[in-house]
Amino acid sequence: MAVPKLEQLSKSVVQGPSLATGAIPTMDWMEYPAVFKSGNYAYPAKSEKVAYLDSQSGLHFPNSREWSPEDDDWKLPADWKEIILKGLKERLEKFRSLKIFMDCCVRCGACADKCHFFLGTGDPKNMPVMRAELLRSVYRNDFTLAGKILGKMAGAREMTVAVLKEWFMYSYQCTECRRCSVFCPYGIDTAEVTMMLRELLHLVGVGINWVLEPVSNSNRTGNHMGLQPHTFKDNVEFLVDDVESLTGVRPNVSFNRKGAEVLFITPSADVFAEPGLYTAMGYLTLFEAIGLDYTWSTYASEGGNFGLFTNNETMKKLNAKMYAEAKRLGVKYIIGGECGHMWRVVHQYMDTMNGPADFLEKPVSPITGTVFENAASTKMVHISEFTADLIKHGKLKFDKSRNSHVKATYHDSCNTARAMGLLDEPRYILDHIVDWVEMPENTIREQTFCCGSGTGLNTDEIMELRMRSGLPRANAVKYVHDKHDVNMLACVCAIDRATLTSLMDYWNPGVRVCGISELLANALVLEGENRADLDDGFRTML
Amino acid sequence: MKYAFSFLAVIALVLIAGLGSQIPGMPYLFGVALPYLALMIFLGGCVYRVVQWAKSPVPFSIQTTCGQGKSLDFIKHDRLEAPNTTAEVVARMFLEIVTFRSLFRNTKSEIYDGPQITYESSKWLWMFALIFHYSFLVIVVRHMRLFLDPVPVWISWLEYGDGLFQVGAPTWYITDIGLLAGVALLFSRRLITRHVRFISLMNDYFPLVLIFGIALSGILMRYFLRTDIDIVNIKQLAVGLVTFSPTIGAEIGAIFYIHLFLVCALLAYFPFSKLMHFAGVFMSPTRNMKNTSRAKRHINPWNPRILPHSYAGYEDEFREFMVDAGIPVEKELAPKKDED
């Protein structure tokens, strides 16, 4: 599906008839069907990927088949409706959040224009409240007295194939960024709703390939790129070579080494493609500079967890590798690289799902002696926390002028901001290494806008959708690009590094995307370095 | 249509009470039986709903952090927005419930040519909600004077404060106007703001119209139809109701029964509706959990036993490559048999 020209889309988002631009729908929302056409949906998961996952212990991915969203017949199992309703009942019993969020919404509409999908598409069903109503209407019909008695009058509707199709469309037009939950007076979190919808859809074999293929890769090879151990090692070693040729210092690396003090885990995208590669070079350079005793793992070679975009069982199974590997290698604790949703899992789920990690020790920085009390139980420290602490103690020497080609701004990734509260550590680092400015206040920190392609929506067949949903973020970058000549969008998220690059190329050509660790390494003065004049930092072609 | 239905429903309720209470013998139904029934449904229903919620566990720590979490000493912790202790959570919840803090954050987005998206602070909803809820609260508390004998002095103070503006005779309470205005504003918002209109259900219009009916009948009774009712008899009935010895003296007047019947309808409707948000807000996991999930393990009572794809299985699949690449392995390759 071709992406529309910038001029076309720029006009369309402002003038196209949509709820965001002022067009008022004439029918009741229940009357509008979800219509699938090329470009507005992500490809369904390949049958063999679903079957593979179903064969794995602890996972449940039944009803694998070839199907297409554009077909009338989705080849659902005969008892699909019972499966869905039973699944919903089970989840209401397992998750208080779901019950509360189904019952408490007053439809005040505070969330409506907080969603980047709504702002970019103007589709009323992309208002968070409406997205939840898609499920809430079925919940009312089958699980509440008022709905059972009053039916449609009380906003209830029967579960039908059309409803299921609508669920598929809109649970994959949500990146579970949780921005709406900041503004909701009851803290209703659409991510919880979307996660449940996706779980339910998987029960009837409805899922997307861009989520399930990475999941099966992560399960089998340890990382979502599907890099096998030797390839993973090769990739990292290429980066080691690059760092050496740029700085004259060759970082020491090891893989699956027992007895290392620290296990380092980062999203595999960082060792796979630009611009993540430069972030990975940043980690290598930093760890070399402080002489950290650490190891990479090829088995736990993925920080990201596409299970989070699937169901809680899959999230747990993928995440379990981190502790399993830490235990096998006998490390003291884990440091995690720059990634958004990985850190949602690590901060909010890991210990609960796979803890207690009593075979690890409370993380202590070997360089500064700082005890990371905030990670006392999970035993996993964020690279930005670790780095900020080093800077505070004067353990790193910077030459800020090495970043003089950069004017940066900082993008808070949704998960580190709203599911962790990691806001000021990256800013603290930036203050020491680069000249940077903030984007407008309603688009940063807890109010940050998603890149528009998270939760497995980073796939090319929905590029127009991604450019639309990324518009609020891109627009805020444009503001500082125009006003302050910002040319670099720094972030702490691997999905951001991949997707914001496409987004900037489309909306704001001239703005590049990088990880914090890349800028850090640019400015870092290494002992014994023999550094050429790198006018583009670590991106300089020698 | 949805709001029209709501009006019709409330008008029907008014007619039932207005006409029904005039049939001899019926005052006992409207004045005694129904209030007891409605109150039972209200209390029982609310308890039932809260128990139903509480029955489902909170498997994961899903706090929404709206500020800097507690980490390093030199990073300033936002204690309200990323609470770390129970006291901080209580403070966060208190401000949420008492000042509607999240609504206070509300912004309005507009999209202009360019494209250019702007976000402007928008406090209207917050203001309407505050006017509405606080007026309602004060009115409910003021009504306690009917049920208590003697009337506690603090209720008199509250009434004095509420009537401070000294408008009209008898003095108008500011909260009476507040409630009517609050309901009217919230209702018109549903009609005028396009996205709110699109999402509004009858479930949203009906309670507003019902509360408007309650406020209006109360105001009529207090300020305009005062001669139709007998306040002494009402007080006697109210005190009788709370002491479980209700008596209805002389005729009280239809307007009173209309008012009371609408209140009964609201009480009975309450537990089955979105109005339960008053209790749900206390239990919302994104707001009432501490942001200590890395420092202290949160327990999921149904945590399933799921093991990762094992390292052994992984090494079995890739051992040859690993050995070739010089990656340490647990089990060396089986020695190759020489083949001639």
Coordinates of N, CA and C in Angstrom, one line a residue, chain B residues 195-336:
Chain B
H195 N -17.6 15.0 20.0 CA -17.2 13.6 20.4 C -17.9 13.1 21.6
V196 N -18.3 14.0 22.5 CA -19.0 13.5 23.7 C -20.4 13.1 23.3
R197 N -21.0 13.8 22.3 CA -22.3 13.4 21.9 C -22.3 12.0 21.2
F198 N -21.2 11.8 20.5 CA -21.1 10.5 19.8 C -21.0 9.3 20.8
I199 N -20.4 9.5 21.9 CA -20.2 8.4 22.8 C -21.3 8.3 23.8
S200 N -22.1 9.3 23.9 CA -23.1 9.3 25.0 C -24.2 8.3 24.8
L201 N -24.5 7.6 25.9 CA -25.6 6.6 25.9 C -26.7 7.1 26.7
M202 N -27.8 6.3 26.6 CA -28.9 6.7 27.5 C -28.5 6.6 29.0
N203 N -27.6 5.7 29.2 CA -27.0 5.5 30.6 C -26.4 6.8 31.1
D204 N -26.0 7.7 30.1 CA -25.4 9.0 30.5 C -26.4 10.1 30.7
Y205 N -27.4 10.1 29.8 CA -28.4 11.2 29.9 C -29.3 10.9 31.1
F206 N -29.8 9.7 31.2 CA -30.8 9.4 32.2 C -30.5 9.9 33.6
P207 N -29.3 9.6 34.2 CA -29.0 10.0 35.5 C -29.0 11.5 35.6
L208 N -28.6 12.2 34.6 CA -28.5 13.7 34.6 C -29.9 14.2 34.7
V209 N -30.8 13.7 33.8 CA -32.2 14.2 33.8 C -32.9 13.9 35.2
L210 N -32.6 12.7 35.7 CA -33.2 12.3 36.9 C -32.8 13.2 38.1
I211 N -31.5 13.5 38.1 CA -31.0 14.4 39.1 C -31.5 15.8 39.0
F212 N -31.7 16.2 37.7 CA -32.3 17.5 37.4 C -33.7 17.5 38.0
G213 N -34.4 16.4 37.8 CA -35.8 16.3 38.3 C -35.8 16.4 39.8
I214 N -34.9 15.8 40.4 CA -34.8 15.8 41.9 C -34.5 17.2 42.4
A215 N -33.6 17.8 41.7 CA -33.2 19.2 42.2 C -34.4 20.1 41.9
L216 N -35.0 20.0 40.8 CA -36.1 20.9 40.5 C -37.3 20.7 41.4
S217 N -37.6 19.5 41.7 CA -38.8 19.3 42.6 C -38.4 19.7 44.0
G218 N -37.2 19.6 44.4 CA -36.8 20.1 45.7 C -36.8 21.6 45.8
I219 N -36.4 22.2 44.7 CA -36.4 23.7 44.7 C -37.8 24.2 44.7
L220 N -38.6 23.6 43.8 CA -40.1 24.0 43.8 C -40.7 23.9 45.2
M221 N -40.4 22.8 45.9 CA -40.9 22.6 47.2 C -40.5 23.6 48.2
R222 N -39.2 23.9 48.1 CA -38.6 24.8 49.1 C -39.0 26.3 48.8
Y223 N -39.0 26.7 47.6 CA -39.1 28.1 47.3 C -40.4 28.6 46.7
F224 N -41.1 27.6 46.1 CA -42.3 28.1 45.4 C -43.6 27.4 45.8
L225 N -43.5 26.2 46.2 CA -44.8 25.5 46.6 C -44.8 25.2 48.1
R226 N -44.2 26.1 48.8 CA -44.0 25.9 50.2 C -45.3 25.7 51.0
T227 N -46.4 26.4 50.5 CA -47.6 26.3 51.2 C -48.3 24.9 50.9
D228 N -47.9 24.2 49.9 CA -48.5 22.9 49.6 C -48.0 21.8 50.5
I229 N -46.9 22.0 51.1 CA -46.4 20.9 51.9 C -46.4 21.3 53.4
D230 N -46.2 20.3 54.2 CA -46.2 20.5 55.6 C -44.9 20.0 56.1
I231 N -44.0 20.9 56.4 CA -42.6 20.6 56.8 C -42.5 19.8 58.1
V232 N -43.5 20.1 59.0 CA -43.5 19.3 60.3 C -43.7 17.9 60.0
N233 N -44.7 17.6 59.1 CA -45.0 16.2 58.8 C -43.9 15.5 58.1
I234 N -43.2 16.2 57.3 CA -42.0 15.6 56.6 C -41.0 15.3 57.5
K235 N -40.7 16.2 58.4 CA -39.6 15.9 59.4 C -40.0 14.7 60.3
Q236 N -41.3 14.6 60.6 CA -41.8 13.5 61.4 C -41.6 12.2 60.7
L237 N -41.9 12.2 59.4 CA -41.8 11.0 58.5 C -40.3 10.6 58.4
A238 N -39.5 11.6 58.2 CA -38.0 11.3 58.0 C -37.4 10.8 59.3
V239 N -37.7 11.4 60.4 CA -37.2 10.9 61.6 C -37.8 9.5 61.9
G240 N -39.0 9.3 61.6 CA -39.6 8.0 61.7 C -39.0 6.9 60.9
L241 N -38.6 7.3 59.7 CA -37.9 6.4 58.8 C -36.6 5.9 59.4
V242 N -35.8 6.8 59.9 CA -34.5 6.4 60.4 C -34.6 5.7 61.8
T243 N -35.7 5.9 62.5 CA -35.9 5.2 63.8 C -36.8 4.0 63.6
F244 N -37.1 3.6 62.4 CA -37.9 2.5 62.0 C -39.3 2.5 62.7
S245 N -39.8 3.7 62.8 CA -41.2 3.8 63.3 C -41.9 4.9 62.5
P246 N -41.9 4.7 61.2 CA -42.5 5.8 60.3 C -44.0 6.0 60.5
T247 N -44.3 7.3 60.5 CA -45.7 7.6 60.6 C -46.0 8.8 59.6
I248 N -47.1 8.7 58.9 CA -47.4 9.8 58.0 C -48.6 10.5 58.6
G249 N -48.4 11.8 59.1 CA -49.4 12.5 59.7 C -50.5 13.0 58.7
A250 N -50.6 14.3 58.7 CA -51.6 14.9 57.7 C -51.1 14.7 56.3
E251 N -51.9 15.2 55.4 CA -51.4 15.1 54.0 C -50.2 16.0 53.8
I252 N -49.2 15.4 53.0 CA -47.9 16.1 52.9 C -47.9 16.9 51.6
G253 N -48.5 16.5 50.5 CA -48.5 17.2 49.2 C -47.7 16.4 48.2
A254 N -48.3 16.4 47.0 CA -47.8 15.6 45.9 C -46.3 15.9 45.5
I255 N -46.0 17.1 45.6 CA -44.6 17.5 45.2 C -43.6 16.8 46.0
F256 N -43.9 16.7 47.3 CA -43.0 16.0 48.2 C -42.8 14.5 47.7
Y257 N -43.9 13.9 47.4 CA -43.8 12.5 46.9 C -43.0 12.3 45.6
I258 N -43.2 13.3 44.8 CA -42.5 13.3 43.5 C -41.0 13.4 43.8
H259 N -40.6 14.3 44.6 CA -39.2 14.5 45.0 C -38.7 13.2 45.6
L260 N -39.4 12.7 46.5 CA -38.9 11.5 47.2 C -38.8 10.3 46.3
F261 N -39.8 10.2 45.4 CA -39.9 9.0 44.5 C -38.7 9.1 43.5
L262 N -38.4 10.3 43.0 CA -37.2 10.4 42.1 C -35.9 10.0 42.9
V263 N -35.8 10.4 44.1 CA -34.7 10.0 44.9 C -34.6 8.5 45.0
C264 N -35.7 7.9 45.3 CA -35.8 6.4 45.4 C -35.3 5.8 44.1
A265 N -35.8 6.4 43.0 CA -35.4 5.8 41.7 C -33.9 5.9 41.5
L266 N -33.3 7.1 41.9 CA -31.9 7.3 41.8 C -31.1 6.2 42.6
L267 N -31.6 6.0 43.9 CA -30.9 5.1 44.8 C -31.0 3.7 44.2
A268 N -32.2 3.3 43.7 CA -32.3 2.0 43.2 C -31.5 1.8 41.9
Y269 N -31.4 2.8 41.1 CA -30.7 2.7 39.8 C -29.2 2.7 40.0
F270 N -28.8 3.3 41.1 CA -27.4 3.6 41.3 C -26.4 2.4 41.2
P271 N -26.7 1.3 41.9 CA -25.7 0.2 41.9 C -25.6 -0.5 40.5
F272 N -26.6 -0.3 39.6 CA -26.6 -0.9 38.3 C -26.0 0.0 37.2
S273 N -25.5 1.1 37.6 CA -25.1 2.1 36.6 C -23.7 2.5 36.8
K274 N -23.3 3.4 35.9 CA -22.0 4.0 35.9 C -21.8 4.9 37.1
L275 N -22.9 5.2 37.9 CA -22.7 6.0 39.1 C -21.8 5.3 40.1
M276 N -21.6 4.0 39.9 CA -20.7 3.3 40.8 C -19.3 3.8 40.7
H277 N -19.0 4.7 39.8 CA -17.7 5.3 39.7 C -17.2 5.9 41.0
F278 N -18.2 6.2 41.9 CA -17.9 6.8 43.2 C -17.1 5.8 44.0
A279 N -17.4 4.6 43.9 CA -16.7 3.5 44.6 C -15.5 3.0 43.8
G280 N -15.7 2.9 42.5 CA -14.7 2.3 41.7 C -13.4 3.1 41.7
V281 N -13.5 4.4 41.8 CA -12.3 5.3 41.7 C -11.3 4.9 42.8
F282 N -11.8 4.5 43.9 CA -10.9 4.1 45.0 C -10.1 2.8 44.7
M283 N -10.7 2.0 43.8 CA -10.1 0.7 43.5 C -9.4 0.6 42.2
S284 N -9.2 1.8 41.6 CA -8.5 1.7 40.2 C -7.0 1.5 40.4
P285 N -6.6 0.3 39.8 CA -5.2 -0.1 40.1 C -4.1 0.9 39.5
T286 N -4.5 1.6 38.4 CA -3.5 2.5 37.9 C -3.2 3.7 38.8
R287 N -4.2 4.0 39.7 CA -4.0 5.1 40.6 C -3.7 4.7 42.0
N288 N -4.1 3.5 42.5 CA -4.0 3.2 43.9 C -2.8 2.3 44.2
M289 N -1.9 2.1 43.2 CA -0.8 1.2 43.5 C 0.5 2.0 43.6
K290 N 1.4 1.5 44.4 CA 2.7 2.1 44.6 C 3.6 1.8 43.4
N291 N 4.5 2.8 43.1 CA 5.4 2.5 42.0 C 6.7 1.9 42.6
T292 N 6.5 0.8 43.3 CA 7.7 0.1 43.9 C 7.9 -1.3 43.3
S293 N 7.4 -1.5 42.1 CA 7.3 -2.8 41.6 C 8.7 -3.5 41.3
R294 N 9.7 -2.7 41.3 CA 11.1 -3.3 41.1 C 11.7 -3.5 42.5
A295 N 11.2 -2.7 43.5 CA 11.9 -2.8 44.8 C 11.2 -3.8 45.7
K296 N 9.9 -4.1 45.4 CA 9.2 -5.1 46.2 C 8.4 -5.9 45.3
R297 N 8.4 -7.2 45.5 CA 7.7 -8.1 44.6 C 6.2 -8.1 44.8
H298 N 5.5 -7.9 43.7 CA 4.0 -7.9 43.8 C 3.6 -9.3 43.5
I299 N 2.6 -9.9 44.2 CA 2.2 -11.3 44.1 C 1.0 -11.4 43.2
N300 N 1.0 -12.3 42.2 CA -0.1 -12.6 41.5 C -0.6 -14.0 42.0
P301 N -1.9 -14.0 42.5 CA -2.3 -15.2 43.2 C -2.6 -16.3 42.2
W302 N -2.7 -16.0 40.9 CA -2.9 -17.1 39.9 C -1.8 -17.3 39.0
N303 N -0.6 -16.8 39.4 CA 0.6 -16.9 38.6 C 0.8 -18.3 38.0
P304 N 0.6 -18.5 36.7 CA 0.7 -19.8 36.1 C 2.1 -20.3 36.0
R305 N 2.3 -21.6 36.1 CA 3.7 -22.1 36.0 C 4.0 -22.2 34.5
I306 N 4.8 -21.4 34.0 CA 5.2 -21.4 32.6 C 6.8 -21.2 32.6
L307 N 7.4 -22.2 31.9 CA 8.9 -22.1 31.9 C 9.3 -21.6 30.5
P308 N 10.5 -21.0 30.5 CA 11.0 -20.5 29.2 C 11.4 -21.7 28.3
H309 N 11.5 -21.4 27.0 CA 12.1 -22.4 26.2 C 13.5 -22.6 26.8
S310 N 13.9 -23.8 27.1 CA 15.0 -24.0 28.0 C 16.3 -23.7 27.3
Y311 N 17.3 -23.3 28.1 CA 18.6 -23.1 27.6 C 19.2 -24.4 27.0
A312 N 18.9 -25.5 27.6 CA 19.4 -26.8 27.1 C 18.8 -27.1 25.7
G313 N 17.6 -26.8 25.5 CA 16.9 -27.0 24.2 C 17.6 -26.1 23.2
Y314 N 17.8 -24.8 23.6 CA 18.4 -23.8 22.8 C 19.8 -24.3 22.3
E315 N 20.6 -24.7 23.3 CA 22.0 -25.2 23.0 C 22.0 -26.4 22.1
D316 N 21.0 -27.3 22.4 CA 20.9 -28.5 21.6 C 20.7 -28.1 20.1
E317 N 19.9 -27.1 19.9 CA 19.6 -26.7 18.5 C 20.8 -26.0 17.8
F318 N 21.5 -25.2 18.6 CA 22.6 -24.4 18.0 C 24.0 -24.7 18.4
R319 N 24.2 -25.9 19.1 CA 25.5 -26.2 19.7 C 26.6 -26.0 18.7
E320 N 26.4 -26.6 17.5 CA 27.5 -26.6 16.5 C 28.0 -25.2 16.2
F321 N 27.0 -24.4 15.9 CA 27.3 -23.0 15.6 C 28.0 -22.3 16.7
M322 N 27.5 -22.6 17.9 CA 28.1 -21.9 19.1 C 29.5 -22.3 19.3
V323 N 29.8 -23.6 19.2 CA 31.2 -24.1 19.3 C 32.1 -23.4 18.2
D324 N 31.5 -23.4 17.0 CA 32.3 -22.8 15.9 C 32.6 -21.4 16.2
A325 N 31.7 -20.7 16.8 CA 31.8 -19.2 17.0 C 32.6 -18.9 18.3
G326 N 32.9 -20.0 19.0 CA 33.7 -19.8 20.2 C 32.8 -19.3 21.4
I327 N 31.5 -19.6 21.3 CA 30.6 -19.2 22.4 C 30.6 -20.4 23.4
P328 N 30.8 -20.2 24.7 CA 30.9 -21.3 25.7 C 29.6 -22.1 25.6
V329 N 29.7 -23.4 25.8 CA 28.6 -24.3 25.8 C 28.6 -25.1 27.1
E330 N 27.5 -25.7 27.5 CA 27.4 -26.5 28.6 C 27.9 -27.9 28.3
K331 N 27.5 -28.4 27.1 CA 27.8 -29.7 26.7 C 28.6 -29.7 25.4
E332 N 29.8 -30.2 25.4 CA 30.6 -30.2 24.2 C 30.0 -31.0 23.1
L333 N 30.5 -30.7 21.9 CA 30.0 -31.6 20.8 C 30.5 -33.0 21.0
A334 N 29.6 -33.9 20.5 CA 30.0 -35.3 20.5 C 31.2 -35.4 19.6
P335 N 32.3 -36.2 20.0 CA 33.4 -36.3 19.1 C 33.0 -36.9 17.7
K336 N 33.5 -36.3 16.7 CA 33.1 -36.8 15.4 C 33.8 -38.1 15.1

